[in-house]
Tab-separated table of C-alpha atoms in Angstrom:
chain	number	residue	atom	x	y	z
A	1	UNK	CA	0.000	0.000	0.000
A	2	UNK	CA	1.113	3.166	-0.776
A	3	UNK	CA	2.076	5.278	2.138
A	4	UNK	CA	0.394	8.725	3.019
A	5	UNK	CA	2.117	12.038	1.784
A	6	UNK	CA	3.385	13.906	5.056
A	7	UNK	CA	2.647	18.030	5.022
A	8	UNK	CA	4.935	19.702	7.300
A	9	UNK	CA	3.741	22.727	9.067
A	10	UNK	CA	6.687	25.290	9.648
A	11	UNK	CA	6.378	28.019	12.589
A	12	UNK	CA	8.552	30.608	13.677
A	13	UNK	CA	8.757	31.383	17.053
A	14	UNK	CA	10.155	34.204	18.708
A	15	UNK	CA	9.422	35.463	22.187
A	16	UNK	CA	6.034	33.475	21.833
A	17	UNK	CA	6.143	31.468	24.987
A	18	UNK	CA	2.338	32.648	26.457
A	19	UNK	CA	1.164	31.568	23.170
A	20	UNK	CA	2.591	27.871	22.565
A	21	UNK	CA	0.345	26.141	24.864
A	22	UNK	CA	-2.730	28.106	23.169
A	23	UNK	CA	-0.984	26.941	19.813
A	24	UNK	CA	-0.711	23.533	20.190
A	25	UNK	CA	-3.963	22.885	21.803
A	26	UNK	CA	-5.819	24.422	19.191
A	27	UNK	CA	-3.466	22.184	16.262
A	28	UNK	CA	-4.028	19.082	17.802
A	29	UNK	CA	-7.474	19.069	17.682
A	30	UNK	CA	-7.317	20.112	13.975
A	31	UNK	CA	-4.814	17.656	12.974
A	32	UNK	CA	-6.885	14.771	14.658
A	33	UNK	CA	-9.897	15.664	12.224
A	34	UNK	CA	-7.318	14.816	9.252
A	35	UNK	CA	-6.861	11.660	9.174
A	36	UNK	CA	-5.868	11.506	5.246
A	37	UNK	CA	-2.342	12.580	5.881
A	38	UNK	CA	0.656	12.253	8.454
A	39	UNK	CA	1.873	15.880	9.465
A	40	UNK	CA	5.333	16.787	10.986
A	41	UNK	CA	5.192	20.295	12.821
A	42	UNK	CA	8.886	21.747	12.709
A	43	UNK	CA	9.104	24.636	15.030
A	44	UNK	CA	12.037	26.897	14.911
A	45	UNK	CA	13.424	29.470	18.524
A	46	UNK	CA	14.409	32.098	16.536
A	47	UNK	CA	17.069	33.194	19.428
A	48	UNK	CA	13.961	33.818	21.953
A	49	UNK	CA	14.897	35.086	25.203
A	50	UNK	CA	11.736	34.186	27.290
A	51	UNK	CA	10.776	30.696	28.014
A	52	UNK	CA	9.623	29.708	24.541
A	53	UNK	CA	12.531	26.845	23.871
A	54	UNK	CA	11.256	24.955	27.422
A	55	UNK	CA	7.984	24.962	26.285
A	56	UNK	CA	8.355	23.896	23.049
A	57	UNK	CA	10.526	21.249	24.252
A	58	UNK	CA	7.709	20.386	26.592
A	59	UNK	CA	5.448	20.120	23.731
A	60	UNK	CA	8.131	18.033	21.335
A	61	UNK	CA	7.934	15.358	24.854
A	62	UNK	CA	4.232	14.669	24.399
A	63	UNK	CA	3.645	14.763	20.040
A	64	UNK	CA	6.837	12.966	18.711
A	65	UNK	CA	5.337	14.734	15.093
A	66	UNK	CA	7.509	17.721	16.853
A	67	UNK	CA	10.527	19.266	15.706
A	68	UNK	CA	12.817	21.986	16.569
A	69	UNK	CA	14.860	24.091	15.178
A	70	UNK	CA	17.303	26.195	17.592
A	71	UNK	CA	18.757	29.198	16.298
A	72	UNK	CA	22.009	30.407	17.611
A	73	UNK	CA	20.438	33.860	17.887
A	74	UNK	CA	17.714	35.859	16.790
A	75	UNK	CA	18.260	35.934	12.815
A	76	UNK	CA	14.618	37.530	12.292
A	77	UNK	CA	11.655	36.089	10.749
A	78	UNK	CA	12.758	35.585	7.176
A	79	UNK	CA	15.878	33.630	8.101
A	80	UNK	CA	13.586	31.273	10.673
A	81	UNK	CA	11.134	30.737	8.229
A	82	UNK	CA	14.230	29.113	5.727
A	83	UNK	CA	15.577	27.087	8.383
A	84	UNK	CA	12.269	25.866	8.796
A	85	UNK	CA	11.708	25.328	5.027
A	86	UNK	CA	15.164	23.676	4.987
A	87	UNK	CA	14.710	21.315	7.807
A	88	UNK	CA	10.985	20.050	6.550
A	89	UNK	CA	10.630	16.902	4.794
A	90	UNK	CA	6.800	16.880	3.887
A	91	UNK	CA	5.591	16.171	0.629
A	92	UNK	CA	3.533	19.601	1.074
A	93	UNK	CA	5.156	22.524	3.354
A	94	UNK	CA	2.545	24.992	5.756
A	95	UNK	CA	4.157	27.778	6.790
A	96	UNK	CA	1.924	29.292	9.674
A	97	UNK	CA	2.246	32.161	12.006
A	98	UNK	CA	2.352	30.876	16.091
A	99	UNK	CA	0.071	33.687	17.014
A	100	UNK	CA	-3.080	31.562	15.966
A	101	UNK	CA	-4.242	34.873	13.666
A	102	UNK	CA	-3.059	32.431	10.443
A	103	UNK	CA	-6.369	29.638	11.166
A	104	UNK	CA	-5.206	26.258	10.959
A	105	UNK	CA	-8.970	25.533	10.044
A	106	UNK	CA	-7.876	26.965	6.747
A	107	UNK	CA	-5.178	23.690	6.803
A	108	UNK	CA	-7.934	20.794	5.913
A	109	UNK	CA	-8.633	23.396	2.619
A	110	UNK	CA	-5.582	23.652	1.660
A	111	UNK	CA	-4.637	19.805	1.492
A	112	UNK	CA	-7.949	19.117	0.171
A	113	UNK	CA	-6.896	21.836	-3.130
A	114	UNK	CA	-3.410	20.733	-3.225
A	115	UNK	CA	-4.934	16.982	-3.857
A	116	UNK	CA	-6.916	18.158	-6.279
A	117	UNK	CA	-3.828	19.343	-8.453
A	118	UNK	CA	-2.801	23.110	-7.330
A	119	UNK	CA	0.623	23.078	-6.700
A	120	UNK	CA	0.505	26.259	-4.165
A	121	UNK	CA	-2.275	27.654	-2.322
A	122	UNK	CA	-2.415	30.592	-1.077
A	123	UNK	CA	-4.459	32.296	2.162
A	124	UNK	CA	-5.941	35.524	1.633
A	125	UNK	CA	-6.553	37.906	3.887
A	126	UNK	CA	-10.105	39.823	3.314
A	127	UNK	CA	-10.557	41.686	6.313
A	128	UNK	CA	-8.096	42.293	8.754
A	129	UNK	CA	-9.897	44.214	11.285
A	130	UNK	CA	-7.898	42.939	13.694
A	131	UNK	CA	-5.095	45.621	12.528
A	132	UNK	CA	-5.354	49.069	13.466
A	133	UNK	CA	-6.182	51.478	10.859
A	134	UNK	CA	-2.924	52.797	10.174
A	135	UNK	CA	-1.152	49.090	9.393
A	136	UNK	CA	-4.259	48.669	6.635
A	137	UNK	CA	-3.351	51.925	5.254
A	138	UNK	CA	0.551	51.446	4.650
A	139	UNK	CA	-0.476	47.501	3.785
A	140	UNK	CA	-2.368	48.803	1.105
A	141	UNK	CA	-0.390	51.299	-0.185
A	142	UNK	CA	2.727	48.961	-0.123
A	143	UNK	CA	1.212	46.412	-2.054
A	144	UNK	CA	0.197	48.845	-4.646
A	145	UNK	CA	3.500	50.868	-5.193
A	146	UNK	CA	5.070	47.569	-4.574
A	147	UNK	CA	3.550	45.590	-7.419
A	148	UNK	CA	3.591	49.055	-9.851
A	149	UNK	CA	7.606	49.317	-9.734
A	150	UNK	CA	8.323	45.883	-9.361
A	151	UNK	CA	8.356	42.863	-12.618
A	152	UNK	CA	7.275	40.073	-9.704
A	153	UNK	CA	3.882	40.864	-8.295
A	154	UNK	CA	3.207	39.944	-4.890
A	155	UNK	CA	-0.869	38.576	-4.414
A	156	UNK	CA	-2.615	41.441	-2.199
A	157	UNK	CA	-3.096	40.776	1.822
A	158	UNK	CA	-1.357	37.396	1.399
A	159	UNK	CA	1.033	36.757	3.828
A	160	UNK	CA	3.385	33.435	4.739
A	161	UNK	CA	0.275	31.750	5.394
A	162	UNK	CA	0.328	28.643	2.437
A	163	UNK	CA	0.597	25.358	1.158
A	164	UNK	CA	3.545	24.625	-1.213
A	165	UNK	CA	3.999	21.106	-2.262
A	166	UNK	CA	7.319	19.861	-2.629
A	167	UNK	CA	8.548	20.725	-6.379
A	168	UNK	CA	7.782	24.751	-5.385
A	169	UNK	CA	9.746	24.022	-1.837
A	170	UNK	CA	12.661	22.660	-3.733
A	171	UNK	CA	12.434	25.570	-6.324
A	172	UNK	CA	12.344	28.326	-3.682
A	173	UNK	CA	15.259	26.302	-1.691
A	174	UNK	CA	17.548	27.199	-5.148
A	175	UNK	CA	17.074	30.866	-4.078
A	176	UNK	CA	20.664	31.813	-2.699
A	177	UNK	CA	20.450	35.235	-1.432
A	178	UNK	CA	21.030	36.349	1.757
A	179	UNK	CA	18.840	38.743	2.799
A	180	UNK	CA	15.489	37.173	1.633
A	181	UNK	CA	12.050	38.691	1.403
A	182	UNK	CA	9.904	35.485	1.344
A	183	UNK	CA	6.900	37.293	-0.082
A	184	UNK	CA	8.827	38.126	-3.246
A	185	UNK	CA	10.673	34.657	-3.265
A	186	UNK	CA	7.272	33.156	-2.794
A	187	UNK	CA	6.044	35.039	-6.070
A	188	UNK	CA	8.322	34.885	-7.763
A	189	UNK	CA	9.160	30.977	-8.096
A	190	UNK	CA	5.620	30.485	-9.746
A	191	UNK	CA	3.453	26.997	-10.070
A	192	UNK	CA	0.247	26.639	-10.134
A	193	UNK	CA	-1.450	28.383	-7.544
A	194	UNK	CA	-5.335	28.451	-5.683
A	195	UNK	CA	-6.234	31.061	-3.446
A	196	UNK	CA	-8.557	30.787	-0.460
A	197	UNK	CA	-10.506	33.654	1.690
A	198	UNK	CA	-10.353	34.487	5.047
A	199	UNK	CA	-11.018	36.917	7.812
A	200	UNK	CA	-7.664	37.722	10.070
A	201	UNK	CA	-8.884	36.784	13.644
A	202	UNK	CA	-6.757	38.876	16.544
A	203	UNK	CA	-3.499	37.142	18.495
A	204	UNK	CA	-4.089	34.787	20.243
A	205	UNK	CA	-1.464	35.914	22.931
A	206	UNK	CA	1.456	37.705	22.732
A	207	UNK	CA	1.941	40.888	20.643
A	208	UNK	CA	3.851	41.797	17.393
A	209	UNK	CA	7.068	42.082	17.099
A	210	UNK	CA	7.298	44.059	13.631
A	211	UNK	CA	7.216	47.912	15.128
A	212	UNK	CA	6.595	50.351	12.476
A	213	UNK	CA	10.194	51.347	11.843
A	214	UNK	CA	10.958	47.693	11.126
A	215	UNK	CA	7.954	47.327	8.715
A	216	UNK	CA	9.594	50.426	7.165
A	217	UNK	CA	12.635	48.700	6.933
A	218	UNK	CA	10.934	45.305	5.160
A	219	UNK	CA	9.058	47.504	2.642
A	220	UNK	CA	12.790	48.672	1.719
A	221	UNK	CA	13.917	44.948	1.572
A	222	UNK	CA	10.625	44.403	-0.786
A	223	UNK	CA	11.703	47.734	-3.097
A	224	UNK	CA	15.285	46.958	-3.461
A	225	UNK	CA	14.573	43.007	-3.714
A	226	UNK	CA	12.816	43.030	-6.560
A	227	UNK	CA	12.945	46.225	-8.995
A	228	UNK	CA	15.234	48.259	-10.023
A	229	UNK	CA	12.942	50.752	-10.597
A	230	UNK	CA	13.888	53.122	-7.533
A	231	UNK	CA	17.370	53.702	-9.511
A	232	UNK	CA	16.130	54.072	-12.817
A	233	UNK	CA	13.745	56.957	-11.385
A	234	UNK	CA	16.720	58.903	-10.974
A	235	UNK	CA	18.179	58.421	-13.892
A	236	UNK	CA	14.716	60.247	-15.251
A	237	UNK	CA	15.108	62.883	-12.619
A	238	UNK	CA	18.576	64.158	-13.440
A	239	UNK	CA	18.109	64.030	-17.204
A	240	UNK	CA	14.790	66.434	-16.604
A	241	UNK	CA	16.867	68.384	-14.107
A	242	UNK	CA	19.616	69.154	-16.840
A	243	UNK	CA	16.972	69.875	-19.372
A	244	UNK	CA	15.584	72.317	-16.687
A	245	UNK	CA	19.276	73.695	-16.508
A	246	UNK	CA	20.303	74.253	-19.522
A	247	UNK	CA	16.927	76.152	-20.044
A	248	UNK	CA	17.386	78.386	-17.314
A	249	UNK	CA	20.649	78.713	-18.355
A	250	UNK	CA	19.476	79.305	-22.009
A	251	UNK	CA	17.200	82.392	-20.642
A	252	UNK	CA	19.847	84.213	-17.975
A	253	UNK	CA	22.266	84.106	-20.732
A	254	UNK	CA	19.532	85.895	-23.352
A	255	UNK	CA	18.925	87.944	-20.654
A	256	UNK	CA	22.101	89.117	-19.628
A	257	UNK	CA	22.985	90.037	-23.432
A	258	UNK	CA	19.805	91.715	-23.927
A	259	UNK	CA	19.545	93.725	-20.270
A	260	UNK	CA	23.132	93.784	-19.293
A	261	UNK	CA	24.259	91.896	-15.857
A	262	UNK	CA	22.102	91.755	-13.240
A	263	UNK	CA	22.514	91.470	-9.547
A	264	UNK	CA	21.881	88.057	-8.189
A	265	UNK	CA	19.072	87.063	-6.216
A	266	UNK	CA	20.462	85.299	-3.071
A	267	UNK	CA	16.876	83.315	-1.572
A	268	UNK	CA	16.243	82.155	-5.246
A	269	UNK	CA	20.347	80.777	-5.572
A	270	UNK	CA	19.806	78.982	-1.680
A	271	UNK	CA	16.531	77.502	-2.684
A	272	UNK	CA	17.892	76.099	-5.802
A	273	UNK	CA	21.011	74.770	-3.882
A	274	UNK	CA	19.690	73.556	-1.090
A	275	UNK	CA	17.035	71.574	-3.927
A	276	UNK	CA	19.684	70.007	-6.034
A	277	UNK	CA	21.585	68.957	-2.750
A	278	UNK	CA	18.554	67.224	-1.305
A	279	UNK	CA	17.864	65.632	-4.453
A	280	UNK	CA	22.008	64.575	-4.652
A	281	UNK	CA	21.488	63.027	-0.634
A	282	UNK	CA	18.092	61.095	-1.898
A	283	UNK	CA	19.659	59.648	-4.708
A	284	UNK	CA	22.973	58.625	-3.169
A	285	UNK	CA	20.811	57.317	-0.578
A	286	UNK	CA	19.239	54.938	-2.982
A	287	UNK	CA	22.378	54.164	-4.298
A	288	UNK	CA	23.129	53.101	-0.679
A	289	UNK	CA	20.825	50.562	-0.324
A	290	UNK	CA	21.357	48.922	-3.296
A	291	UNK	CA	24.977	48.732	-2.156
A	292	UNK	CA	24.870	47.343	0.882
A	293	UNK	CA	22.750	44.572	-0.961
A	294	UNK	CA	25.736	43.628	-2.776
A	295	UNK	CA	28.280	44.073	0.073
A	296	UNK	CA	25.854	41.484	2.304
A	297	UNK	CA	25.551	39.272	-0.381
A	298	UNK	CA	29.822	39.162	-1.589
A	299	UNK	CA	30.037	37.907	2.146
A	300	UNK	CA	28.261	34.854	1.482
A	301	UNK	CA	27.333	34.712	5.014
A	302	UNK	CA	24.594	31.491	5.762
A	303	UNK	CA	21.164	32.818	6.170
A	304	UNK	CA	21.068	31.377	9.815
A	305	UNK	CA	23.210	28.931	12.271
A	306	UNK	CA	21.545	26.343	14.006
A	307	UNK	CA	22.397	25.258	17.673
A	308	UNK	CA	20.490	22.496	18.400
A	309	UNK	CA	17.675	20.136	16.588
A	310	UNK	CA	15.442	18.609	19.060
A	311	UNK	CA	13.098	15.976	18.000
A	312	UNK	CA	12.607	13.287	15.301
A	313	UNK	CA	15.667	11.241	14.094
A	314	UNK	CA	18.041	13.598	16.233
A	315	UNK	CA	16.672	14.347	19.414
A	316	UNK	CA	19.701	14.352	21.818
């Protein structure tokens, strides 16, 4: 008889220790209701500092389906969410959220459209009330500039929340860069892919650890990831600022042979200084990023080091 597939559920952890008990409850019970596959759960301690790593270990004692993953440090979400990808062995990979806001209800849909052929399915978010206003709002408007400068669109309100089955796994595993932004990754690899609805719920426990400046800081990663487009703005910008130029200059010279010399006006020659030298700072800025993309990336540093694997074939 032909053995059933396995579907791996990956889940970062990070400073999530009031919320593990919650987490695992509520899995268990929907794992028991699937009884048409095996499931491994690989958990990876991205570096936490509270008691997350006992409890997880406390949860690996009593479901053997539990593995994890300990970081040497905290890496951030990205890099836990490839060492999870990396260490799963499922013929179908979940990546979930430990917060409970990704539903594992959604999980029994998921398998069900992945049997039916769809190679990646993906969970939608369509409302996310749960959010305050203001996350919607720059959500929103990321995804739109987002997928208007860059050539690898990235599905609305769809976060890490999916099934992949094992072909699109090994395909996104081929992915060498450093610093990753798994939304675009996830994109950009392709396959066939299903979408399913559904409405955010609020954290279970816990709160989030993405403050705004950091969610600043991953829209960056997004921009420079994946387009090009930020640069070749500038490239625009200075060729209409030396067209501008050279028709001022064009006019002051007319003007000077036609009127004679005329005393200079200082506020207009600050204004037009201190322009072109914010403009200069921008643009260098930009340049910046880009650059320290390419200096991380020469290092060829790993994405993440692992301490320990608890669990499975090599619990210690």
């Amino acid at each position: 008889m032909q053995a059933s597939p396995v579907v791996s559920l990956v889940v970062p952890f990070y400073n999530e220790g009031a919320a593990v008990e919650a987490f695992f409850e509520t899995i268990a019970s929907t794992l028991a209701s699937i009884n048409t596959v095996a499931f491994e759960i690989v958990c990876i301690d991205d570096g936490s500092k509270d008691d997350t790593l006992i409890r997880l270990l406390a949860a690996s004692r009593s479901d053997p389906r539990v593995k994890i993953i300990e970081l040497s440090r905290n890496f951030g979400k990205e890099a836990a969410l490839t060492a999870g990808l990396d260490a799963a062995v499922g013929d179908a990979v979940i990546p979930m959220d430990a917060d409970l806001q990704d539903p594992p209800g959604l999980i029994i849909k998921m398998i069900e459209k992945w049997r039916l052929g769809a190679d990646v399915v993906l969970a939608r978010r369509i409302d996310r009330h749960s959010d305050s206003i203001a996350k919607r709002g720059t959500a929103n408007l990321f995804y739109k500039i987002h997928n208007r400068v860059s050539h690898v669109e990235i599905p609305n309100n769809v976060g890490d929340f999916r099934l992949m089955n094992r072909a699109s796994v090994d395909a996104l595993k081929l992915l060498p860069e450093r610093q990753r932004f798994m939304k675009g990754m996830f994109a950009w690899i392709g396959f066939r892919t299903e979408v399913l609805d559904y409405t955010r719920p609020a954290r279970a426990a816990g709160s989030s650890k993405f403050t705004g400046w950091k969610l600043w800081n991953f829209a960056l990663e997004g921009f420079t990831s994946f387009s090009s487009v930020p640069l070749r703005i500038w490239t625009y910008i200075g060729s209409f600022s030396t067209l501008l130029t050279l028709v001022y200059l064009i006019f002051i010279v007319t003007r000077t042979l036609i009127y004679g010399i005329d005393v200079p006006g200082y506020a207009s020659l600050l204004v037009s200084i201190l322009f072109f030298g914010s403009l200069q700072l921008l643009s260098v800025g930009i340049l910046g990023e880009y650059i320290g993309r390419i200096y991380t990336e020469s290092k060829q540093r790993p994405v993440y080091i692992v301490r320990q694997i608890y669990g499975g074939s090599r619990e210690p």
